[in-house]
Tab-separated table of C-alpha atoms and ligand atoms in Angstrom:
chain	number	residue	atom	x	y	z
A	1	UNK	CA	104.308	160.552	113.789
A	2	UNK	CA	103.601	163.725	115.809
A	3	UNK	CA	106.071	163.928	118.772
A	4	UNK	CA	105.582	167.630	119.761
A	5	UNK	CA	102.855	169.746	121.390
A	6	UNK	CA	101.664	173.120	120.080
A	7	UNK	CA	102.883	176.124	122.233
A	8	UNK	CA	105.398	173.927	124.016
A	9	UNK	CA	109.127	175.028	124.005
A	10	UNK	CA	111.862	172.664	122.875
A	11	UNK	CA	115.630	172.718	122.266
A	12	UNK	CA	117.227	171.215	119.221
A	13	UNK	CA	119.946	171.417	116.501
A	14	UNK	CA	119.076	172.491	112.964
A	15	UNK	CA	120.136	169.629	110.644
A	16	UNK	CA	118.881	170.749	107.244
A	17	UNK	CA	117.048	173.353	105.070
A	18	UNK	CA	113.601	173.103	103.453
A	19	UNK	CA	113.455	174.229	99.714
A	20	UNK	CA	112.034	177.484	101.128
A	21	UNK	CA	115.209	178.091	103.208
A	22	UNK	CA	113.602	177.298	106.617
A	23	UNK	CA	115.728	175.345	109.139
A	24	UNK	CA	114.636	171.776	109.927
A	25	UNK	CA	114.883	170.320	113.491
A	26	UNK	CA	113.859	166.708	114.008
A	27	UNK	CA	112.138	165.933	117.388
A	28	UNK	CA	112.249	162.099	117.591
A	29	UNK	CA	112.125	161.959	113.799
A	30	UNK	CA	109.193	164.489	113.450
A	31	UNK	CA	110.347	167.555	111.436
A	32	UNK	CA	109.746	170.995	112.644
A	33	UNK	CA	110.331	173.896	110.201
A	34	UNK	CA	111.627	177.136	111.564
A	35	UNK	CA	112.387	180.380	109.782
A	36	UNK	CA	115.668	182.356	110.057
A	37	UNK	CA	117.770	179.643	111.566
A	38	UNK	CA	120.893	178.012	110.052
A	39	UNK	CA	122.087	174.524	109.683
A	40	UNK	CA	124.065	173.333	112.802
A	41	UNK	CA	122.652	175.978	115.050
A	42	UNK	CA	121.431	174.919	118.456
A	43	UNK	CA	118.219	176.809	119.260
A	44	UNK	CA	115.340	177.056	121.586
A	45	UNK	CA	111.979	177.210	119.800
A	46	UNK	CA	108.287	177.160	120.251
A	47	UNK	CA	106.004	174.909	118.270
A	48	UNK	CA	103.360	177.107	116.623
A	49	UNK	CA	101.702	174.484	114.416
A	50	UNK	CA	101.809	170.778	114.693
A	51	UNK	CA	100.416	168.820	111.705
A	52	UNK	CA	100.259	165.083	111.422
A	53	UNK	CA	103.613	164.677	109.718
A	54	UNK	CA	105.351	167.982	110.186
A	55	UNK	CA	105.200	171.116	112.266
A	56	UNK	CA	106.293	174.805	112.348
A	57	UNK	CA	108.189	176.518	115.090
A	58	UNK	CA	109.303	180.041	116.120
A	59	UNK	CA	112.860	180.595	116.987
A	60	UNK	CA	113.087	181.955	120.639
A	61	UNK	CA	116.797	181.839	121.318
A	62	UNK	CA	119.869	180.858	119.482
A	63	UNK	CA	121.959	178.940	121.950
A	64	UNK	CA	124.823	178.105	119.559
A	65	UNK	CA	125.045	180.241	116.428
A	66	UNK	CA	126.484	179.069	113.100
A	67	UNK	CA	129.591	180.636	111.781
A	68	UNK	CA	127.586	181.306	108.628
A	69	UNK	CA	125.130	183.549	110.465
A	70	UNK	CA	125.164	187.236	109.500
A	71	UNK	CA	123.176	190.293	110.603
A	72	UNK	CA	120.500	190.814	107.945
A	73	UNK	CA	121.796	193.796	105.861
A	74	UNK	CA	118.323	195.163	105.413
A	75	UNK	CA	116.608	196.958	108.326
A	76	UNK	CA	113.140	195.719	107.231
A	77	UNK	CA	114.137	192.027	106.768
A	78	UNK	CA	112.132	190.633	109.680
A	79	UNK	CA	108.902	192.378	108.575
A	80	UNK	CA	109.108	192.277	104.776
A	81	UNK	CA	108.182	189.298	102.602
A	82	UNK	CA	110.627	190.205	99.760
A	83	UNK	CA	113.690	188.322	101.006
A	84	UNK	CA	113.733	185.059	102.916
A	85	UNK	CA	117.356	184.084	103.760
A	86	UNK	CA	119.284	187.223	104.695
A	87	UNK	CA	120.624	185.758	107.997
A	88	UNK	CA	122.620	183.260	105.871
A	89	UNK	CA	126.095	184.481	104.719
A	90	UNK	CA	126.209	184.776	100.978
A	91	UNK	CA	128.315	181.608	100.672
A	92	UNK	CA	125.793	179.675	102.712
A	93	UNK	CA	122.979	181.029	100.527
A	94	UNK	CA	124.839	179.602	97.521
A	95	UNK	CA	125.301	176.261	99.287
A	96	UNK	CA	121.601	176.203	100.253
A	97	UNK	CA	120.726	176.782	96.558
A	98	UNK	CA	123.070	174.010	95.311
A	99	UNK	CA	121.581	171.656	97.899
A	100	UNK	CA	118.054	172.497	96.759
A	101	UNK	CA	118.826	171.695	93.181
A	102	UNK	CA	120.831	168.596	93.959
A	103	UNK	CA	117.997	167.152	96.167
A	104	UNK	CA	115.493	167.660	93.383
A	105	UNK	CA	117.702	166.049	90.787
A	106	UNK	CA	118.914	163.095	92.817
A	107	UNK	CA	116.482	162.470	95.680
A	108	UNK	CA	113.281	163.417	93.848
A	109	UNK	CA	113.954	162.544	90.182
A	110	UNK	CA	116.672	160.068	90.967
A	111	UNK	CA	118.636	161.160	87.923
A	112	UNK	CA	121.999	160.365	89.546
A	113	UNK	CA	123.730	163.477	88.199
A	114	UNK	CA	126.250	165.945	89.593
A	115	UNK	CA	125.162	169.494	90.655
A	116	UNK	CA	127.913	172.110	90.155
A	117	UNK	CA	128.469	174.875	92.710
A	118	UNK	CA	126.053	177.770	92.392
A	119	UNK	CA	127.359	180.627	90.249
A	120	UNK	CA	127.270	183.587	92.620
A	121	UNK	CA	127.085	187.371	92.134
A	122	UNK	CA	130.152	189.516	92.990
A	123	UNK	CA	128.264	192.270	94.795
A	124	UNK	CA	124.926	190.629	95.733
A	125	UNK	CA	122.813	193.628	96.502
A	126	UNK	CA	120.830	196.400	94.672
A	127	UNK	CA	120.543	194.189	91.657
A	128	UNK	CA	116.722	194.213	90.870
A	129	UNK	CA	116.086	196.118	87.768
A	130	UNK	CA	112.303	195.918	88.121
A	131	UNK	CA	110.398	197.086	91.158
A	132	UNK	CA	106.662	196.610	91.483
A	133	UNK	CA	105.728	198.715	94.426
A	134	UNK	CA	102.214	198.501	95.928
A	135	UNK	CA	100.784	201.678	97.245
A	136	UNK	CA	98.219	202.180	99.945
A	137	UNK	CA	96.823	204.964	102.053
A	138	UNK	CA	96.541	204.004	105.844
A	139	UNK	CA	95.200	206.586	108.303
A	140	UNK	CA	95.680	209.348	105.696
A	141	UNK	CA	99.297	208.496	105.143
A	142	UNK	CA	100.673	207.033	101.935
A	143	UNK	CA	102.550	203.732	102.304
A	144	UNK	CA	104.721	202.305	99.642
A	145	UNK	CA	107.136	199.365	99.825
A	146	UNK	CA	106.677	195.627	99.754
A	147	UNK	CA	104.125	193.208	101.242
A	148	UNK	CA	104.616	191.479	104.604
A	149	UNK	CA	104.820	187.651	104.152
A	150	UNK	CA	101.435	186.103	103.225
A	151	UNK	CA	99.575	189.465	103.511
A	152	UNK	CA	98.640	192.622	101.631
A	153	UNK	CA	99.850	194.820	104.503
A	154	UNK	CA	102.615	197.008	103.292
A	155	UNK	CA	105.960	197.528	104.942
A	156	UNK	CA	106.627	201.204	104.251
A	157	UNK	CA	110.165	201.140	102.908
A	158	UNK	CA	112.736	203.857	102.286
A	159	UNK	CA	115.528	201.610	101.028
A	160	UNK	CA	115.242	198.114	99.671
A	161	UNK	CA	118.551	196.267	99.838
A	162	UNK	CA	117.927	194.253	96.675
A	163	UNK	CA	116.382	196.777	94.357
A	164	UNK	CA	118.680	199.201	92.552
A	165	UNK	CA	119.683	202.396	94.319
A	166	UNK	CA	118.124	204.455	91.484
A	167	UNK	CA	114.757	202.782	92.204
A	168	UNK	CA	115.002	203.670	95.902
A	169	UNK	CA	115.774	207.271	94.925
A	170	UNK	CA	112.822	207.460	92.529
A	171	UNK	CA	110.447	205.803	95.039
A	172	UNK	CA	111.360	208.367	97.730
A	173	UNK	CA	111.209	211.260	95.307
A	174	UNK	CA	107.739	210.316	94.114
A	175	UNK	CA	106.387	209.422	97.611
A	176	UNK	CA	105.346	213.074	98.715
A	177	UNK	CA	103.627	213.705	95.447
A	178	UNK	CA	101.277	210.867	96.079
A	179	UNK	CA	99.647	212.841	98.909
A	180	UNK	CA	97.520	214.567	96.274
A	181	UNK	CA	96.931	211.426	94.187
A	182	UNK	CA	93.830	209.161	94.662
A	183	UNK	CA	95.075	205.849	95.994
A	184	UNK	CA	93.428	202.532	95.341
A	185	UNK	CA	91.783	200.712	98.215
A	186	UNK	CA	91.521	196.911	97.771
A	187	UNK	CA	88.643	196.534	100.185
A	188	UNK	CA	86.258	199.030	98.454
A	189	UNK	CA	87.779	198.697	94.999
A	190	UNK	CA	87.827	202.498	94.809
A	191	UNK	CA	90.568	204.951	94.216
A	192	UNK	CA	93.159	205.279	91.385
A	193	UNK	CA	96.824	204.320	91.894
A	194	UNK	CA	97.464	200.610	92.670
A	195	UNK	CA	101.132	200.121	91.955
A	196	UNK	CA	104.224	202.110	90.993
A	197	UNK	CA	106.501	200.234	88.673
A	198	UNK	CA	110.115	201.119	87.972
A	199	UNK	CA	112.300	199.337	85.460
A	200	UNK	CA	115.805	200.308	84.409
A	201	UNK	CA	118.509	199.073	82.004
A	202	UNK	CA	121.888	197.926	83.172
A	203	UNK	CA	123.692	201.231	83.174
A	204	UNK	CA	120.688	203.314	84.297
A	205	UNK	CA	120.711	205.203	81.026
A	206	UNK	CA	117.038	204.193	80.370
A	207	UNK	CA	114.341	203.989	82.945
A	208	UNK	CA	110.672	203.462	82.795
A	209	UNK	CA	108.193	204.587	85.418
A	210	UNK	CA	104.762	203.060	85.314
A	211	UNK	CA	101.565	203.892	87.100
A	212	UNK	CA	99.162	201.005	87.394
A	213	UNK	CA	95.733	202.501	87.868
A	214	UNK	CA	92.089	201.525	88.507
A	215	UNK	CA	90.792	203.765	85.772
A	216	UNK	CA	91.969	206.191	83.129
A	217	UNK	CA	92.389	209.366	85.175
A	218	UNK	CA	95.789	210.922	84.892
A	219	UNK	CA	96.777	212.564	88.234
A	220	UNK	CA	100.469	212.282	87.501
A	221	UNK	CA	101.267	215.571	85.757
A	222	UNK	CA	103.289	216.980	88.773
A	223	UNK	CA	105.260	213.748	89.069
A	224	UNK	CA	105.996	213.756	85.325
A	225	UNK	CA	107.210	217.389	85.566
A	226	UNK	CA	109.500	216.576	88.486
A	227	UNK	CA	110.851	213.437	86.698
A	228	UNK	CA	111.529	215.576	83.480
A	229	UNK	CA	113.481	218.034	85.504
A	230	UNK	CA	115.368	215.752	87.905
A	231	UNK	CA	115.612	212.366	86.213
A	232	UNK	CA	116.460	212.744	82.525
A	233	UNK	CA	117.171	208.969	82.437
A	234	UNK	CA	113.401	208.416	82.836
A	235	UNK	CA	112.794	208.022	79.041
A	236	UNK	CA	109.467	206.255	79.329
A	237	UNK	CA	106.447	206.904	81.528
A	238	UNK	CA	103.422	204.717	81.067
A	239	UNK	CA	100.054	204.328	82.628
A	240	UNK	CA	98.603	200.791	82.667
A	241	UNK	CA	94.907	200.463	83.341
A	242	UNK	CA	93.762	197.563	85.582
A	243	UNK	CA	90.194	197.916	86.758
A	244	UNK	CA	89.805	194.250	87.802
A	245	UNK	CA	89.513	192.953	91.380
A	246	UNK	CA	92.644	190.845	91.148
A	247	UNK	CA	96.077	190.269	92.502
A	248	UNK	CA	97.492	190.321	88.862
A	249	UNK	CA	99.303	193.622	88.564
A	250	UNK	CA	98.882	194.607	84.937
A	251	UNK	CA	95.675	195.249	83.052
A	252	UNK	CA	95.123	195.026	79.251
A	253	UNK	CA	95.621	198.653	78.262
A	254	UNK	CA	98.874	200.655	78.387
A	255	UNK	CA	98.979	204.423	77.677
A	256	UNK	CA	102.244	206.143	76.986
A	257	UNK	CA	102.542	209.418	79.062
A	258	UNK	CA	106.088	210.275	77.901
A	259	UNK	CA	108.660	208.925	75.440
A	260	UNK	CA	108.363	205.394	74.162
A	261	UNK	CA	106.400	202.432	75.422
A	262	UNK	CA	109.692	200.610	76.117
A	263	UNK	CA	113.206	201.017	77.479
A	264	UNK	CA	116.217	199.427	75.753
A	265	UNK	CA	118.807	197.279	77.424
A	266	UNK	CA	121.887	195.212	76.267
A	267	UNK	CA	122.703	191.665	77.034
A	268	UNK	CA	125.829	189.972	75.664
A	269	UNK	CA	126.271	192.766	73.107
A	270	UNK	CA	122.663	192.552	71.711
A	271	UNK	CA	120.057	195.273	72.213
A	272	UNK	CA	116.658	194.556	73.589
A	273	UNK	CA	113.515	196.772	73.789
A	274	UNK	CA	111.432	195.848	76.738
A	275	UNK	CA	107.738	196.882	77.041
A	276	UNK	CA	106.004	197.091	80.358
A	277	UNK	CA	104.292	193.791	80.325
A	278	UNK	CA	107.066	191.715	78.753
A	279	UNK	CA	109.182	189.454	80.897
A	280	UNK	CA	112.805	190.374	81.363
A	281	UNK	CA	115.229	188.843	83.835
A	282	UNK	CA	115.632	191.067	86.961
A	283	UNK	CA	119.374	190.621	87.552
A	284	UNK	CA	121.430	191.784	84.552
A	285	UNK	CA	124.948	190.585	85.321
A	286	UNK	CA	123.748	187.133	86.493
A	287	UNK	CA	121.505	186.771	83.436
A	288	UNK	CA	124.545	187.209	81.182
A	289	UNK	CA	126.297	184.442	83.023
A	290	UNK	CA	123.202	182.225	82.844
A	291	UNK	CA	122.858	182.811	79.077
A	292	UNK	CA	126.592	182.229	78.573
A	293	UNK	CA	126.276	178.898	80.248
A	294	UNK	CA	123.199	178.009	78.151
A	295	UNK	CA	124.896	179.023	74.870
A	296	UNK	CA	128.076	177.140	75.792
A	297	UNK	CA	125.967	173.992	76.473
A	298	UNK	CA	124.405	174.288	73.035
A	299	UNK	CA	127.793	173.990	71.348
A	300	UNK	CA	126.485	175.625	68.130
A	301	UNK	CA	128.484	175.584	64.922
A	302	UNK	CA	126.504	177.929	62.714
A	303	UNK	CA	124.494	175.401	60.848
A	304	UNK	CA	121.820	174.676	63.429
A	305	UNK	CA	118.215	175.616	63.599
A	306	UNK	CA	117.585	176.694	67.179
A	307	UNK	CA	114.250	177.082	68.869
A	308	UNK	CA	113.764	179.518	71.733
A	309	UNK	CA	110.684	178.375	73.514
A	310	UNK	CA	109.012	180.581	76.242
A	311	UNK	CA	111.190	183.131	74.541
A	312	UNK	CA	109.959	186.391	76.130
A	313	UNK	CA	111.384	189.307	74.148
A	314	UNK	CA	113.712	186.982	72.236
A	315	UNK	CA	116.826	187.328	74.502
A	316	UNK	CA	118.314	183.750	74.631
A	317	UNK	CA	117.798	182.983	70.847
A	318	UNK	CA	119.188	186.315	69.690
A	319	UNK	CA	122.215	186.085	72.044
A	320	UNK	CA	122.897	182.614	70.652
A	321	UNK	CA	121.828	183.587	67.108
A	322	UNK	CA	125.277	184.502	65.740
A	323	UNK	CA	126.120	180.778	65.876
A	324	UNK	CA	122.907	179.472	64.371
A	325	UNK	CA	121.433	179.266	60.887
A	326	UNK	CA	117.833	179.882	61.939
A	327	UNK	CA	116.080	181.015	65.132
A	328	UNK	CA	112.435	180.130	65.857
A	329	UNK	CA	110.886	181.692	68.954
A	330	UNK	CA	107.665	180.920	70.689
A	331	UNK	CA	105.923	183.140	73.384
A	332	UNK	CA	102.452	183.567	74.830
A	333	UNK	CA	102.521	187.354	75.724
A	334	UNK	CA	101.664	189.468	72.709
A	335	UNK	CA	103.801	192.575	73.742
A	336	UNK	CA	106.841	190.264	74.167
A	337	UNK	CA	106.433	188.893	70.719
A	338	UNK	CA	106.186	192.452	69.349
A	339	UNK	CA	109.400	193.198	71.241
A	340	UNK	CA	111.156	189.968	70.062
A	341	UNK	CA	110.404	190.904	66.370
A	342	UNK	CA	111.606	194.537	66.844
A	343	UNK	CA	114.603	193.261	68.677
A	344	UNK	CA	115.602	190.970	65.810
A	345	UNK	CA	115.551	194.004	63.515
A	346	UNK	CA	117.414	196.118	66.032
A	347	UNK	CA	120.108	193.471	66.172
A	348	UNK	CA	120.257	193.023	62.422
A	349	UNK	CA	119.053	189.500	62.685
A	350	UNK	CA	117.229	188.301	59.624
A	351	UNK	CA	116.997	184.627	60.311
A	352	UNK	CA	114.513	184.717	63.223
A	353	UNK	CA	110.756	183.991	63.197
A	354	UNK	CA	108.453	184.492	66.167
A	355	UNK	CA	105.201	182.790	66.900
A	356	UNK	CA	102.633	184.076	69.259
A	357	UNK	CA	100.884	181.338	71.352
A	358	UNK	CA	101.473	178.647	73.939
A	359	UNK	CA	104.650	176.605	73.522
A	360	UNK	CA	102.654	173.378	73.899
A	361	UNK	CA	100.292	174.317	71.075
A	362	UNK	CA	102.688	176.114	68.676
A	363	UNK	CA	105.275	173.396	68.963
A	364	UNK	CA	102.793	170.784	67.910
A	365	UNK	CA	101.865	172.832	64.847
A	366	UNK	CA	105.478	173.365	63.896
A	367	UNK	CA	106.281	169.632	64.166
A	368	UNK	CA	103.308	168.854	61.942
A	369	UNK	CA	104.750	171.248	59.401
A	370	UNK	CA	107.922	169.281	59.430
A	371	UNK	CA	110.130	171.843	61.295
A	372	UNK	CA	113.046	170.050	62.888
A	373	UNK	CA	115.151	172.067	65.297
A	374	UNK	CA	118.671	170.843	66.223
A	375	UNK	CA	118.742	172.660	69.562
A	376	UNK	CA	115.842	173.753	71.713
A	377	UNK	CA	116.165	176.284	74.499
A	378	UNK	CA	113.311	175.729	77.131
A	379	UNK	CA	112.776	178.564	79.656
A	380	UNK	CA	109.310	178.136	81.171
A	381	UNK	CA	107.680	179.993	84.076
A	382	UNK	CA	107.661	178.404	87.588
A	383	UNK	CA	104.986	175.891	86.711
A	384	UNK	CA	107.356	174.214	84.202
A	385	UNK	CA	106.396	172.665	80.898
A	386	UNK	CA	102.941	171.299	79.812
A	387	UNK	CA	103.219	167.546	79.092
A	388	UNK	CA	101.999	168.104	75.517
A	389	UNK	CA	105.016	170.352	74.971
A	390	UNK	CA	107.403	167.711	76.313
A	391	UNK	CA	105.733	165.104	74.024
A	392	UNK	CA	106.268	167.350	70.949
A	393	UNK	CA	109.850	167.709	71.999
A	394	UNK	CA	110.296	164.007	72.221
A	395	UNK	CA	108.562	163.527	68.846
A	396	UNK	CA	110.808	166.077	67.087
A	397	UNK	CA	113.864	164.748	68.937
A	398	UNK	CA	116.244	167.705	68.882
A	399	UNK	CA	119.818	166.604	69.469
A	400	UNK	CA	120.173	169.007	72.365
A	401	UNK	CA	117.773	170.588	74.807
A	402	UNK	CA	118.992	173.393	77.085
A	403	UNK	CA	116.497	173.709	79.941
A	404	UNK	CA	116.607	176.876	81.960
A	405	UNK	CA	114.513	176.794	85.074
A	406	UNK	CA	113.495	179.073	88.006
A	407	UNK	CA	111.953	176.204	89.911
A	408	UNK	CA	113.919	173.121	90.752
A	409	UNK	CA	110.722	171.182	91.679
A	410	UNK	CA	109.176	171.470	88.229
A	411	UNK	CA	112.627	171.141	86.627
A	412	UNK	CA	113.127	167.754	88.202
A	413	UNK	CA	109.638	166.677	87.131
A	414	UNK	CA	110.317	167.608	83.437
A	415	UNK	CA	113.806	166.241	83.307
A	416	UNK	CA	112.573	162.947	84.769
A	417	UNK	CA	110.024	162.803	81.976
A	418	UNK	CA	112.507	163.598	79.286
A	419	UNK	CA	115.075	161.221	80.651
A	420	UNK	CA	112.539	158.431	80.651
A	421	UNK	CA	111.831	159.142	76.951
A	422	UNK	CA	115.508	158.878	76.025
A	423	UNK	CA	117.267	162.138	76.881
A	424	UNK	CA	120.569	161.963	78.900
A	425	UNK	CA	120.845	164.634	81.531
A	426	UNK	CA	124.271	166.449	82.051
A	427	UNK	CA	125.282	167.977	85.342
A	428	UNK	CA	123.159	170.941	86.482
A	429	UNK	CA	124.518	174.478	87.186
A	430	UNK	CA	122.551	176.709	89.613
A	431	UNK	CA	122.962	180.345	88.939
A	432	UNK	CA	122.071	182.811	91.618
A	433	UNK	CA	119.685	185.357	89.955
A	434	UNK	CA	117.909	186.290	93.139
A	435	UNK	CA	120.380	186.806	96.091
A	436	UNK	CA	118.805	186.959	99.519
A	437	UNK	CA	115.636	185.296	98.376
A	438	UNK	CA	114.982	181.533	98.368
A	439	UNK	CA	114.497	181.501	94.572
A	440	UNK	CA	116.837	179.311	92.560
A	441	UNK	CA	117.655	179.354	88.835
A	442	UNK	CA	119.491	176.472	87.126
A	443	UNK	CA	120.561	175.481	83.612
A	444	UNK	CA	121.050	171.957	82.271
A	445	UNK	CA	121.865	170.222	79.027
A	446	UNK	CA	119.968	167.143	77.734
A	447	UNK	CA	121.247	165.148	74.812
A	448	UNK	CA	119.379	162.587	72.776
A	449	UNK	CA	120.802	159.087	73.375
A	450	UNK	CA	121.699	157.644	70.111
A	451	UNK	CA	122.521	154.103	71.318
B	1	SAM	C1	110.999	182.580	82.660
B	1	SAM	S1	110.341	183.588	81.347
B	1	SAM	C2	111.708	183.412	80.209
B	1	SAM	C3	111.657	184.476	79.140
B	1	SAM	C4	112.975	184.551	78.256
B	1	SAM	N1	113.417	183.262	77.815
B	1	SAM	C5	114.024	185.313	79.016
B	1	SAM	O1	115.079	184.692	79.356
B	1	SAM	O2	113.831	186.484	79.314
B	1	SAM	C6	109.075	182.585	80.749
B	1	SAM	C7	108.336	183.147	79.539
B	1	SAM	O3	107.367	182.257	79.088
B	1	SAM	C8	106.168	182.888	78.815
B	1	SAM	N2	105.091	181.829	78.879
B	1	SAM	C9	104.429	181.519	79.916
B	1	SAM	N3	103.666	180.392	79.547
B	1	SAM	C10	103.866	180.112	78.300
B	1	SAM	C11	103.400	179.122	77.370
B	1	SAM	N4	102.494	178.181	77.766
B	1	SAM	N5	103.879	179.163	76.147
B	1	SAM	C12	104.705	180.119	75.711
B	1	SAM	N6	105.230	181.032	76.602
B	1	SAM	C13	104.803	181.057	77.822
B	1	SAM	C14	106.070	184.106	79.737
B	1	SAM	O4	105.360	185.109	79.206
B	1	SAM	C15	107.609	184.457	79.775
B	1	SAM	O5	107.889	185.415	78.850
């Protein structure tokens, strides 16, 4: 029931966080969501939107700050949409993520399971190994950085606190060269350069620079020369052509301008080639912790057939593969399957097979062919698993499923489904892959109930 009036000012105490990391203040039971305020803080706020069952407010004044409040370490935080929870101390960020997962498991899915503490990062900054930087020309001046929240206006950024330092250096080095490059304009769908993409391996020995362009013209020779001279670690330069009117960054065609089409990184002692369009986790050290948890949960003995569904470039299966008899991977992006097959070779793995297609379709076919995995790793995108995929899982009944998720809301939906069908859910471990953002990763073991 609405108990507030738009544009009126109220005073209240934050009692909770939303799953997006906003503070919640209840006014006579009516929840108002407010950005950049912390649990237990007393604030003065203005109501900016009042829907029937909930509203939004703007913080005007913090009357009693929380001990967990910190000054956002990034000078662009209040303009940029890249991070959402920088005013929370890092320990409070980890608490917030644990709470988000726990609510989903227990309040939403009613699974009645424990949520462990979030596995945090030792130095939670400059971790992103992939930067997709939109480029614009405004009043004759090139802007590059990240979008403002819910907009395509760019915050012109010199240093991003979460992307790797080397990416900041490259971005600033390339910036003046763009004065003489044709820049894409979304409104007219004219101009060449849409995004600059930078991706690097964990020790910065291999870096890929990518130009995403509206057309095939190459106006990047001067930049390539400069990179050759000043950044020998840039071992791959690519141009990806995207001529569509779309928010999707990559187009279908990729041209190699220097070196290989890929860079190579290492995870848990295995090597991985990564092509521009293939998925690869953005936080190297935390990914190793996540995979270690997943592999531990699998409890492999060396005799198992493991399935790596939504496998990307084959990372989880190959990291677990030393302890398995056979690896079967499924992935929908073609370049990632190419990478996965090459990576198996690179790692001397001869007991892996990769299938190109949707997990929900390929899994069904494999089940029909009588393939029976003992352990299935499930690592879908944010939208979670298709019901047809979950049905195939239930049909084939692997002893263990290890579900890795980047979205607690679809995780709880899928776990609830599998639990109803007979899988017992173990405690969940959140792992912080995305410090300072409201994104939450989690890993959980499910076991087939034999009784
Ligand atoms: C969260 S990523 C995980 C990738 C990999 N397991 C890793 O750890 O790097 C999800 C992957 O699922 C792929 N994908 C998305 N929808 C899919 C589907 N329906 N079937 C198979 N793969 C899919 C994406 O291309 C992406 O590589």
